[in-house]
Tab-separated table of C-alpha atoms in Angstrom:
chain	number	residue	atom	x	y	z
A	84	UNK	CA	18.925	-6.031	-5.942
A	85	UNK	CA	16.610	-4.035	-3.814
A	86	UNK	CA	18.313	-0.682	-3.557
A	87	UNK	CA	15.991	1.087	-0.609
A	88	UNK	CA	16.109	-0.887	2.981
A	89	UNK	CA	12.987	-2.023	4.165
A	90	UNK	CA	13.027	0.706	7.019
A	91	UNK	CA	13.215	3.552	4.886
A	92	UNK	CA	10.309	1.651	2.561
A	93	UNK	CA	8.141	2.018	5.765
A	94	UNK	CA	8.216	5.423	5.864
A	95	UNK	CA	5.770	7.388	3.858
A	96	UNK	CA	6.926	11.196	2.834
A	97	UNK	CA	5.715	14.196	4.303
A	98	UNK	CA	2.299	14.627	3.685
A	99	UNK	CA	3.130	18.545	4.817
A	100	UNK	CA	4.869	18.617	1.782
A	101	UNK	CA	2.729	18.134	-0.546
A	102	UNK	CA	0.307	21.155	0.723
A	103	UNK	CA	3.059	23.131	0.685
A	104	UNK	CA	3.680	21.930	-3.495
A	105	UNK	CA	0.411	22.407	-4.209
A	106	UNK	CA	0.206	26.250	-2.641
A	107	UNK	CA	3.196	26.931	-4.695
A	108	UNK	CA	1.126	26.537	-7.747
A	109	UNK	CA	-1.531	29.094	-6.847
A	110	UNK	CA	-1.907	32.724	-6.927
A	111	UNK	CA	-2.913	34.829	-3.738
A	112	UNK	CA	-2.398	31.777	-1.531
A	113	UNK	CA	-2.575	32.558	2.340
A	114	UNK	CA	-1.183	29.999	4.069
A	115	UNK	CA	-1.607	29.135	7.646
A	116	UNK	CA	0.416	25.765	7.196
A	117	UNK	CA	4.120	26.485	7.923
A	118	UNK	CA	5.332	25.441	11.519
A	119	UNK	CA	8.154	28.118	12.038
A	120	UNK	CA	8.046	31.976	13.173
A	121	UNK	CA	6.877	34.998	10.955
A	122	UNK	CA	9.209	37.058	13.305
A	123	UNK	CA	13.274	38.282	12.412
A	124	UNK	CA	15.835	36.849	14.800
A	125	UNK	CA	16.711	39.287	17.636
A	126	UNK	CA	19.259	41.612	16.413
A	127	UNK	CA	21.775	40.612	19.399
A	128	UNK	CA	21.704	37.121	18.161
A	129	UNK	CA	21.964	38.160	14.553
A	130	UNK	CA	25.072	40.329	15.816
A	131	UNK	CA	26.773	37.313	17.701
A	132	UNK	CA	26.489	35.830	13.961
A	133	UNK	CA	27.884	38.439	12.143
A	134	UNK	CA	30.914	38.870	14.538
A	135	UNK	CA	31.045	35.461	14.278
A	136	UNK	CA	31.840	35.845	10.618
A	137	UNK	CA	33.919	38.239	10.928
A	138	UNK	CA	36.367	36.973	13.710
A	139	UNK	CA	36.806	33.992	11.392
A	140	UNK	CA	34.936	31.317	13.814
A	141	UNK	CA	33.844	29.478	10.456
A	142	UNK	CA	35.947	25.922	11.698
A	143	UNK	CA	34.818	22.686	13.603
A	144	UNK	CA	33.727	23.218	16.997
A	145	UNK	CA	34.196	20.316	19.528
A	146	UNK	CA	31.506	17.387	18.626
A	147	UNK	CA	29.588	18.252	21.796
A	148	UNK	CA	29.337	22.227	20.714
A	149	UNK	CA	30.849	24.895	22.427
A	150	UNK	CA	32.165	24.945	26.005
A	151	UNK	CA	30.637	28.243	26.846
A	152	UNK	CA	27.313	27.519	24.993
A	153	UNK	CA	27.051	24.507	26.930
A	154	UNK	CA	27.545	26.169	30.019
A	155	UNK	CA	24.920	28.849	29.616
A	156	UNK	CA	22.549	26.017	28.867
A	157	UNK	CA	23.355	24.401	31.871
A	158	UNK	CA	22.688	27.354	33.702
A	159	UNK	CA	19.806	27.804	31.958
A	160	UNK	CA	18.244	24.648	32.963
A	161	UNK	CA	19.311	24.346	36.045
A	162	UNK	CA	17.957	27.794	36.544
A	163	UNK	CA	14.353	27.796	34.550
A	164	UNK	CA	13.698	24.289	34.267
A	165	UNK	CA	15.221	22.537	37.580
A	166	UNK	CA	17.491	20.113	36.032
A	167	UNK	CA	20.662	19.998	36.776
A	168	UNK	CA	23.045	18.918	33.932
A	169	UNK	CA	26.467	18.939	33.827
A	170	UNK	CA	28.132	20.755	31.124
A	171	UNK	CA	30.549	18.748	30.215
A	172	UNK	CA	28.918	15.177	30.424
A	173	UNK	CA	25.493	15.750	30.294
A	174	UNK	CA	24.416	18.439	27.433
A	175	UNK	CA	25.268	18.074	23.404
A	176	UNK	CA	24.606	21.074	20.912
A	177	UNK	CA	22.619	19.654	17.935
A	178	UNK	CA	21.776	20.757	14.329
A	179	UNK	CA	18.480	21.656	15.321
A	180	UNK	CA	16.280	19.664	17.907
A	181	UNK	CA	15.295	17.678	14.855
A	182	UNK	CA	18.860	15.890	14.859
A	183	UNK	CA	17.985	15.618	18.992
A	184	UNK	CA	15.151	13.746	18.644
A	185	UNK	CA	17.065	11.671	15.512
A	186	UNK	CA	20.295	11.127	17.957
A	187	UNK	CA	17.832	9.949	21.043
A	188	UNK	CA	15.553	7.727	19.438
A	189	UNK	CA	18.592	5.918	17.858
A	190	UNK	CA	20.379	5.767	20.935
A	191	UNK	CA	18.087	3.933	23.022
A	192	UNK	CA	15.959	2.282	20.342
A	193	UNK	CA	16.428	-1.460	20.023
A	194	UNK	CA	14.450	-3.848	17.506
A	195	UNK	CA	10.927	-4.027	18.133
A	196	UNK	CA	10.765	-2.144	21.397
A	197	UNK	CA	7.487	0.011	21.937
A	198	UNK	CA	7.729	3.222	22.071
A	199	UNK	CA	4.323	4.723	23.201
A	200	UNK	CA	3.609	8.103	21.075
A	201	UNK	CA	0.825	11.035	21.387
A	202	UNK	CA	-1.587	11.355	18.982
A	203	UNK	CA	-1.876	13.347	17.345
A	204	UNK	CA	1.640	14.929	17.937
A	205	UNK	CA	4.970	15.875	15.535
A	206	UNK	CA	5.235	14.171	12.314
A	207	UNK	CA	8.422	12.976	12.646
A	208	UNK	CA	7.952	10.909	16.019
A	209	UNK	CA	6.687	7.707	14.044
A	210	UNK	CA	8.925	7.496	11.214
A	211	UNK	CA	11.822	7.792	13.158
A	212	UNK	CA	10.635	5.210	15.831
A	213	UNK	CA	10.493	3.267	12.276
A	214	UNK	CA	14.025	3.922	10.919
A	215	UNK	CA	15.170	3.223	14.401
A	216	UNK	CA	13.775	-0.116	14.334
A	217	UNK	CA	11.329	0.386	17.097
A	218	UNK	CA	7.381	-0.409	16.839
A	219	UNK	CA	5.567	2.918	17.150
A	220	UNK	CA	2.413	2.634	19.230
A	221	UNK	CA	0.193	5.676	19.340
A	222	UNK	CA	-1.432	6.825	22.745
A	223	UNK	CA	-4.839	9.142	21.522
A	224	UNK	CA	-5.289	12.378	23.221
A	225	UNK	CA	-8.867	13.462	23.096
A	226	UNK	CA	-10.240	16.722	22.500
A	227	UNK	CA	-12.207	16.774	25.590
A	228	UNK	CA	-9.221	16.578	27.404
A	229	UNK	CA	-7.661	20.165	25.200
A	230	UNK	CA	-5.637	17.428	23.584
A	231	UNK	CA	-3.429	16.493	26.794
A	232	UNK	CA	-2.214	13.091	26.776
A	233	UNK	CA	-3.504	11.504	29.950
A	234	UNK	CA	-1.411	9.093	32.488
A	235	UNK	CA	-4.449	6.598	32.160
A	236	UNK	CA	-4.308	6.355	28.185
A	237	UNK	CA	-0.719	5.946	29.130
A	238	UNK	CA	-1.016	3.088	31.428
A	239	UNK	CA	-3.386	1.011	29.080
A	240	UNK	CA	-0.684	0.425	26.204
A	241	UNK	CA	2.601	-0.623	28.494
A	242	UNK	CA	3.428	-4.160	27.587
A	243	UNK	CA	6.670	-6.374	28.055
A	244	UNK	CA	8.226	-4.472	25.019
A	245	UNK	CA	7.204	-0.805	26.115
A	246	UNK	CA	11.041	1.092	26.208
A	247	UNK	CA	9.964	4.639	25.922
A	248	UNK	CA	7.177	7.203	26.158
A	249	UNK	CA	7.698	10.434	24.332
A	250	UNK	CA	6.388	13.618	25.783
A	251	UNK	CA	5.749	17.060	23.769
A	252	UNK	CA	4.544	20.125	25.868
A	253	UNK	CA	3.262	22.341	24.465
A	254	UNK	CA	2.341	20.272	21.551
A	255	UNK	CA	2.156	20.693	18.013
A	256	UNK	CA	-0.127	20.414	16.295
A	257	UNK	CA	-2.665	20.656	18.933
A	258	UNK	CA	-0.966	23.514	21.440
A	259	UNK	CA	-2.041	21.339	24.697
A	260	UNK	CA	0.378	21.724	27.368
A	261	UNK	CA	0.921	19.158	29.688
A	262	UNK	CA	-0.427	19.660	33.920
A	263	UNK	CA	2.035	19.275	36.515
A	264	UNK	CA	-0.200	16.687	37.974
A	265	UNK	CA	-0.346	14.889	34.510
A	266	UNK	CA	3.232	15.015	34.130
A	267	UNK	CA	4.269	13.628	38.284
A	268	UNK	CA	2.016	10.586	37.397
A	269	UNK	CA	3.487	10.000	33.839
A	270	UNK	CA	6.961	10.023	35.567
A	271	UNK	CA	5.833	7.362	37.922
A	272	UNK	CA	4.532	5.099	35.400
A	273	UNK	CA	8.351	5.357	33.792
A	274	UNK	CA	9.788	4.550	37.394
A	275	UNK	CA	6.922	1.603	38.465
A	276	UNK	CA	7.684	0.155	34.867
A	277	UNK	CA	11.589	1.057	34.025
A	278	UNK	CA	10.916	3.464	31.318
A	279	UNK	CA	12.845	6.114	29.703
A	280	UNK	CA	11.261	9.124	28.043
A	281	UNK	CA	12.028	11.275	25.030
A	282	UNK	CA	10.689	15.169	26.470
A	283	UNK	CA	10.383	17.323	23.135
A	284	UNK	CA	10.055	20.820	24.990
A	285	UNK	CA	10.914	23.149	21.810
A	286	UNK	CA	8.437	25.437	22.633
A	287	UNK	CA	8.368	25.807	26.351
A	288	UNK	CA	8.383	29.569	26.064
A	289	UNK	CA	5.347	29.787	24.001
A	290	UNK	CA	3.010	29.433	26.954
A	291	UNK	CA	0.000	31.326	27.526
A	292	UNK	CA	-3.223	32.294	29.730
A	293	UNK	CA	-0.432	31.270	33.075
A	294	UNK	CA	0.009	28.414	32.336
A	295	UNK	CA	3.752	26.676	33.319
A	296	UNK	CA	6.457	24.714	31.824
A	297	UNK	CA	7.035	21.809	33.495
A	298	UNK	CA	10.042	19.421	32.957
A	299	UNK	CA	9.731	15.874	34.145
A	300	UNK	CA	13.597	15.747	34.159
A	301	UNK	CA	13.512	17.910	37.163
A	302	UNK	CA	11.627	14.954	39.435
A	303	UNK	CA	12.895	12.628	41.603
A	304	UNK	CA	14.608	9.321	39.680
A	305	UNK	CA	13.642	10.960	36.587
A	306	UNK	CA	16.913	12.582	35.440
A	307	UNK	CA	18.839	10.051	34.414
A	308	UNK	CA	15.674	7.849	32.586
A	309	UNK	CA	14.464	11.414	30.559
A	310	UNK	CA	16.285	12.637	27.433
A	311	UNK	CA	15.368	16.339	27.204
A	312	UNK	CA	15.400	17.721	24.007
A	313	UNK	CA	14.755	21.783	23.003
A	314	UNK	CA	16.573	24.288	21.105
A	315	UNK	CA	16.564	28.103	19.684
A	316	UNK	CA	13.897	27.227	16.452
A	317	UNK	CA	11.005	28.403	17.681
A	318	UNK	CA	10.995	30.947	20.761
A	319	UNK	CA	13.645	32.899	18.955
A	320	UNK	CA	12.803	32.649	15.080
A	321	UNK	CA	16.006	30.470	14.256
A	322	UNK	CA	14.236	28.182	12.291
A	323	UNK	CA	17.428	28.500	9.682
A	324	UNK	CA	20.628	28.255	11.873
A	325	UNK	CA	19.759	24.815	12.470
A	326	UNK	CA	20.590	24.561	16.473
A	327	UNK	CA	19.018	22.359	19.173
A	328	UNK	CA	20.641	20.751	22.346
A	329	UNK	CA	20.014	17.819	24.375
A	330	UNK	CA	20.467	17.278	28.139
A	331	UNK	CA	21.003	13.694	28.963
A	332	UNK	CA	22.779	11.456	31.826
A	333	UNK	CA	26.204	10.524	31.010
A	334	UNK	CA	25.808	7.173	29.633
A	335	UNK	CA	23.070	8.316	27.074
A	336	UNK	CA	24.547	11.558	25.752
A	337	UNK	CA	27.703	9.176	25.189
A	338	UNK	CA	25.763	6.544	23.447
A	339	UNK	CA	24.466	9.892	21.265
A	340	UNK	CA	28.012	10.934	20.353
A	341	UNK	CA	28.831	7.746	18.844
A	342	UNK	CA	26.384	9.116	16.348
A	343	UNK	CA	26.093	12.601	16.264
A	344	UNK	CA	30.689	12.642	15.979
A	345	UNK	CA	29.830	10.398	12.433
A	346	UNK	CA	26.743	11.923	11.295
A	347	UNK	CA	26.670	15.529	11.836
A	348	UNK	CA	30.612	16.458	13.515
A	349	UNK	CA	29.091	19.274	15.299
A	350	UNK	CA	26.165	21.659	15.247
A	351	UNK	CA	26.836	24.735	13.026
A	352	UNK	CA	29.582	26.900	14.309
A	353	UNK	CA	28.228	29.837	13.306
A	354	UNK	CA	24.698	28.931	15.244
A	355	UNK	CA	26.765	28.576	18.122
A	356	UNK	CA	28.208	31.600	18.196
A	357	UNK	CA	25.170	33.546	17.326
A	358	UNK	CA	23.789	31.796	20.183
A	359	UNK	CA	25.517	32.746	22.588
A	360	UNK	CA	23.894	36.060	22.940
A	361	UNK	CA	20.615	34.127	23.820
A	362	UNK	CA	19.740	34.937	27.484
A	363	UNK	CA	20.240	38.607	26.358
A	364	UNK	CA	17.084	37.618	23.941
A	365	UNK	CA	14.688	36.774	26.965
A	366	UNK	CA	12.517	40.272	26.115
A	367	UNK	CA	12.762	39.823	22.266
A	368	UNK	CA	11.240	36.383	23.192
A	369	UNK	CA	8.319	37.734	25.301
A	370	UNK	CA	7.624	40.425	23.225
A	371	UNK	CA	7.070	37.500	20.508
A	372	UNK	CA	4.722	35.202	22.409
A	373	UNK	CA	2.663	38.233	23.385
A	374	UNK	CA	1.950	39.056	19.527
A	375	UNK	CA	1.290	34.610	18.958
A	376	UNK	CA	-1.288	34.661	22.265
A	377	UNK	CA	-3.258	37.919	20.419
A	378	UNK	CA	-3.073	35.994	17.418
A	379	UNK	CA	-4.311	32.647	18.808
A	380	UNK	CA	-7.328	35.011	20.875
A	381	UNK	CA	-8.127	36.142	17.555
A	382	UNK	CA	-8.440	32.721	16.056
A	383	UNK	CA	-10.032	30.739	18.450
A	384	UNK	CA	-12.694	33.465	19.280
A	385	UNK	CA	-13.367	33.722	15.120
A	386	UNK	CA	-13.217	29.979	14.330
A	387	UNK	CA	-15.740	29.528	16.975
A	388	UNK	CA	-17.899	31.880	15.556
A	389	UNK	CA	-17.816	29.874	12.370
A	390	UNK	CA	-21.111	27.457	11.688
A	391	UNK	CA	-20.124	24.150	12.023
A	392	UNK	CA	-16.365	24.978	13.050
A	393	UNK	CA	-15.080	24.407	16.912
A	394	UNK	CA	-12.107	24.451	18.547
A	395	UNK	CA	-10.669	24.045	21.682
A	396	UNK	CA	-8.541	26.532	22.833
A	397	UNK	CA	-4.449	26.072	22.750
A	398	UNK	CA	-2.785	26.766	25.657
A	399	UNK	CA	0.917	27.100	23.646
A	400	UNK	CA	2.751	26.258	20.846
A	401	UNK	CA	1.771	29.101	17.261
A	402	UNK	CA	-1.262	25.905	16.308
A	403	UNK	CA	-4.799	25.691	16.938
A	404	UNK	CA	-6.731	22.597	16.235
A	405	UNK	CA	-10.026	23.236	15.112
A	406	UNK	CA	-12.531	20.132	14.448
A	407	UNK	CA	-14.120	20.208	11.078
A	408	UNK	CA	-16.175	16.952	11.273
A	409	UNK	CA	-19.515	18.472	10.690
A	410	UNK	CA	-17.988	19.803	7.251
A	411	UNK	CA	-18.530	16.310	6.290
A	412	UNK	CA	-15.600	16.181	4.440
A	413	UNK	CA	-12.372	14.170	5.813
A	414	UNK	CA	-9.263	16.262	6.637
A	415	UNK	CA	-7.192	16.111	3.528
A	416	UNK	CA	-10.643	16.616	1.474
A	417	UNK	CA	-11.480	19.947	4.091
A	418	UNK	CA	-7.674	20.791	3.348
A	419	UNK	CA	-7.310	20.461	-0.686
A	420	UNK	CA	-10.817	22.145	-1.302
A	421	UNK	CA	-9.917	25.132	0.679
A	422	UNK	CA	-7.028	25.727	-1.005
A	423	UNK	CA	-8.298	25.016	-4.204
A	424	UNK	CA	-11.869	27.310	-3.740
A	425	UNK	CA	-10.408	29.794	-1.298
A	426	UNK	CA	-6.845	30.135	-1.918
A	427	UNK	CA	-6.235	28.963	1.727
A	428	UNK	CA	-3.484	26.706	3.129
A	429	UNK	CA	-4.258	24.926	6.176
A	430	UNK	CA	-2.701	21.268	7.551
A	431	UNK	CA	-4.887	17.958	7.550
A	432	UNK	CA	-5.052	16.543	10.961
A	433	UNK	CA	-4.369	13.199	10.112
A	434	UNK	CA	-1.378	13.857	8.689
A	435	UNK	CA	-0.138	13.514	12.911
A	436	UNK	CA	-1.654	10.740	13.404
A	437	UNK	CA	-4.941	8.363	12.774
A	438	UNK	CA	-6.304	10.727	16.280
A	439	UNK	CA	-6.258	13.742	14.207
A	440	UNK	CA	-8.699	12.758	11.704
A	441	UNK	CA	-11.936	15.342	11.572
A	442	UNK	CA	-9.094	17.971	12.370
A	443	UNK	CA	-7.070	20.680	10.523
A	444	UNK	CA	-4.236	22.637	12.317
A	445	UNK	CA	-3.978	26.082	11.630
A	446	UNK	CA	-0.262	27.877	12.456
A	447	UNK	CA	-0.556	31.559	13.560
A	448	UNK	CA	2.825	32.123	12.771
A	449	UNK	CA	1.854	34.737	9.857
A	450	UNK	CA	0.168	38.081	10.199
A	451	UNK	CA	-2.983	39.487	12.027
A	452	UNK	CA	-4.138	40.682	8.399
A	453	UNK	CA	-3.646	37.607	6.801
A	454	UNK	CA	-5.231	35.551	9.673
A	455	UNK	CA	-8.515	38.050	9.436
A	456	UNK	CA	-8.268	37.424	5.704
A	457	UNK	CA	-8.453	33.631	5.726
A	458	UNK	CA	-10.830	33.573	8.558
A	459	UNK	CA	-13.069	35.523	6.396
A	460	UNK	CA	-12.292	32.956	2.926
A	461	UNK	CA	-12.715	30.082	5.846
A	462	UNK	CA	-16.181	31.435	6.519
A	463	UNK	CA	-17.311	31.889	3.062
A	464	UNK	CA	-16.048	28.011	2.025
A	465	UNK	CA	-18.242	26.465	4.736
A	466	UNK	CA	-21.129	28.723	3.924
A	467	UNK	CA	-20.384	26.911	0.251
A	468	UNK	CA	-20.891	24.094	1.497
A	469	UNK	CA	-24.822	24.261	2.285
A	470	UNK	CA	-24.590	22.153	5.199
C-alpha cells in the first residue's frame, strides 16, 4: 500500500526550513532569513486580546468570523482599497492569509487547470497549485523590470487550460510592487480571456518612496473574477494570532466555506477579538514601515557598495533581492557558505522559483545593528572569495 498520495509526493519541503535548522546549530548566527516582523503587536490590539481572555470569549465564533470584524473590514476596503464587499456574503475571517490562499486555490482549482504564477514569488503558491490538482506555470519577472511581473510575460503563457493568474503586490521575496498601469492591463487580460485571479496583498501597507496600493478588485468586471486575500501578519506584527480574511463574490466565498466550516471551524476567536481594535493601530502601523524603509535605505545603499553585489531597490514588502551571480557560486552554495564562514543567515533565491536563481533575499525585519553587522561579515565573505 502506498501510504502518501501522489499530490503530497509532488511537493518538496521547505527549503526555508532547512536554513533555518542549520542556523540553529551555530553560535552568533545573525539571521536575515525570517519573513515576519521584529516589532511587538500594538498594545491596543494586545489589550483587545487580553480582555478578550478575560470576558471569557474563548468559544467558536461563527465559521465566517465575527460579525463586527467583518464589518470593519468591509469598511475598510471599501474605504482604502475601493472594493466594495458585503459583509455578510462576501468577506470570511481566516487562520492567517496562509489558510486564504489554501481555501482559494482549492475552491476554484480543477484538475490540470493552469494557473499562471510570478517568479520568483511566495513559496507556497506552487505547492498548493500542486495539492490542489492544478498545473503550476511560472510567469518570470526580470530584474530589469525591479522584479514586476509584466502584462506581456502574462499574455505569452495563456492557453486553453489557463484558470487563474495570481498576483502579489508588494512581493516577497523581491519587494516589487505592482503599477497601476501594469495592474488595468493584467485585469483586462482576465476579462478578454475569462480569468479569475488570486490577489495576495498581505503587505499593502508596507509601501515606500510614494508609491500606491492598488487593488485590481476595485476595477470594472473585476470584482466578482478576483479573490482578494490579506490579513493582520505583517503590517501589524501578528505573525502568531494566526488571522487573515478574504473578500470574495458570493458564489466563491461559499464554495470556500464548504472548506474552511470542515477544515479550520473558524479563525481563532481570540485573534478576532484582538482584532478588532485594528483601525485604532493605523499610527502603530506607520510608525513601523517608517523604521523597515530606513532599514531597506540602509541595505540597498550598503549592498551596492559591496564588489560584485547589486541590487535593485524594493519598493515594499521587509525583502531586498540582491543578485550574487558574479560570486560565482549558485544561490544555495552563496547561502550555506555564508552561514557557515560568516555566521550569516540569508535565503537562496531559488528556493521561489527557477527565476530566482543568482539571487539571495535578505529580510530587514531584524535590527539596524544587526543589519550593519552582517553587512559588514557580507563584505568580508566576498572579499574571501578573491574574485
Amino acid at each position: 500500500m502506498k501510504k502518501i498520495s501522489d499530490r503530497v509526493c509532488k511537493v518538496e519541503p521547505s527549503g526555508i526550513r532547512k536554513f533555518f535548522d542549520l542556523a540553529r546549530k551555530e553560535k552568533e548566527v545573525i539571521t536575515l532569513g525570517i519573513g515576519e516582523p521584529d516589532f511587538d503587536v500594538p498594545e491596543r490590539i494586545k489589550d483587545g486580546a487580553i480582555r478578550a481572555i478575560e470576558n471569557s470569549h474563548n468559544h467558536y465564533t461563527s465559521n465566517y468570523g465575527l460579525a463586527e470584524l467583518r464589518e470593519k473590514i468591509s469598511k475598510k476596503l471599501r474605504k482604502e482599497n475601493k472594493i466594495f464587499a458585503s459583509s455578510e456574503k462576501e468577506i470570511l475571517i481566516t487562520a492567517g492569509s496562509s489558510e486564504g490562499l489554501d481555501l482559494a486555490f482549492r475552491t476554484i482549482v480543477n484538475p490540470n487547470d493552469e494557473i499562471l504564477i510570478p517568479s520568483p514569488s511566495y513559496v507556497a503558491y506552487i505547492p498548493t497549485t500542486v495539492l490542489s490538482g492544478g498545473i503550476p506555470i511560472v510567469v518570470p519577472a526580470y530584474e530589469k523590470d525591479e522584479f514586476r511581473l509584466l502584462p506581456e510575460e502574462v499574455e505569452k503563457r495563456l492557453t486553453k487550460r489557463t484558470k487563474c493568474i495570481v498576483l502579489a503586490s508588494p512581493n516577497n521575496p523581491t519587494g516589487a510592487v505592482l503599477r497601476r498601469k501594469d495592474i488595468e492591463e493584467i485585469a483586462d487580460i482576465a476579462i478578454k480571456n475569462d480569468l479569475m485571479v488570486i490577489s495576495d496583498e498581505l503587505y499593502e501597507y508596507l509601501i515606500y518612496d510614494n508609491e500606491e496600493h492598488f487593488s485590481i478588485a476595485s476595477l470594472p468586471e473585476m470584482k466578482e473574477r478576483t479573490i482578494t486575500v490579506n490579513g493582520f501578519s505583517k503590517s501589524y506584527a501578528m505573525t502568531g494570532l494566526r488571522l487573515g480574511y478574504v473578500a470574495a463574490g458570493k458564489e466563491i466565498i461559499e464554495g470556500m466555506m464548504k472548506i474552511h466550516q470542515y477544515g479550520m471551524l473558524c479563525a481563532p476567536s481570540i485573534s478576532q477579538y484582538a482584532a478588532l481594535r485594528f483601525d485604532d493601530c493605523k499610527k502603530d502601523v506607520h510608525a513601523m514601515a517608517g523604521i523597515y524603509e530606513l532599514r531597506r535605505n540602509l541595505l540597498y545603499k550598503r549592498l551596492n557598495e559591496i564588489k560584485n553585489i547589486s541590487a535593485v531597490k524594493p519598493k515594499g514588502a521587509f525583502y531586498i533581492f540582491p543578485n550574487i551571480k558574479q560570486s560565482g557560486l549558485s544561490s544555495e552554495n552563496f547561502a550555506e557558505q555564508l552561514l557557515n564562514e560568516e555566521k550569516v543567515v540569508v535565503i537562496p533565491g531559488n528556493l521561489f522559483g527557477k527565476d530566482g536563481e543568482g539571487y539571495v533575499r535578505i529580510s530587514y525585519s531584524t535590527s539596524t545593528e544587526n543589519i550593519e553587522k552582517a553587512l559588514e561579515r557580507i563584505d568580508k565573505f566576498m572579499g574571501n572569495l578573491n574574485l
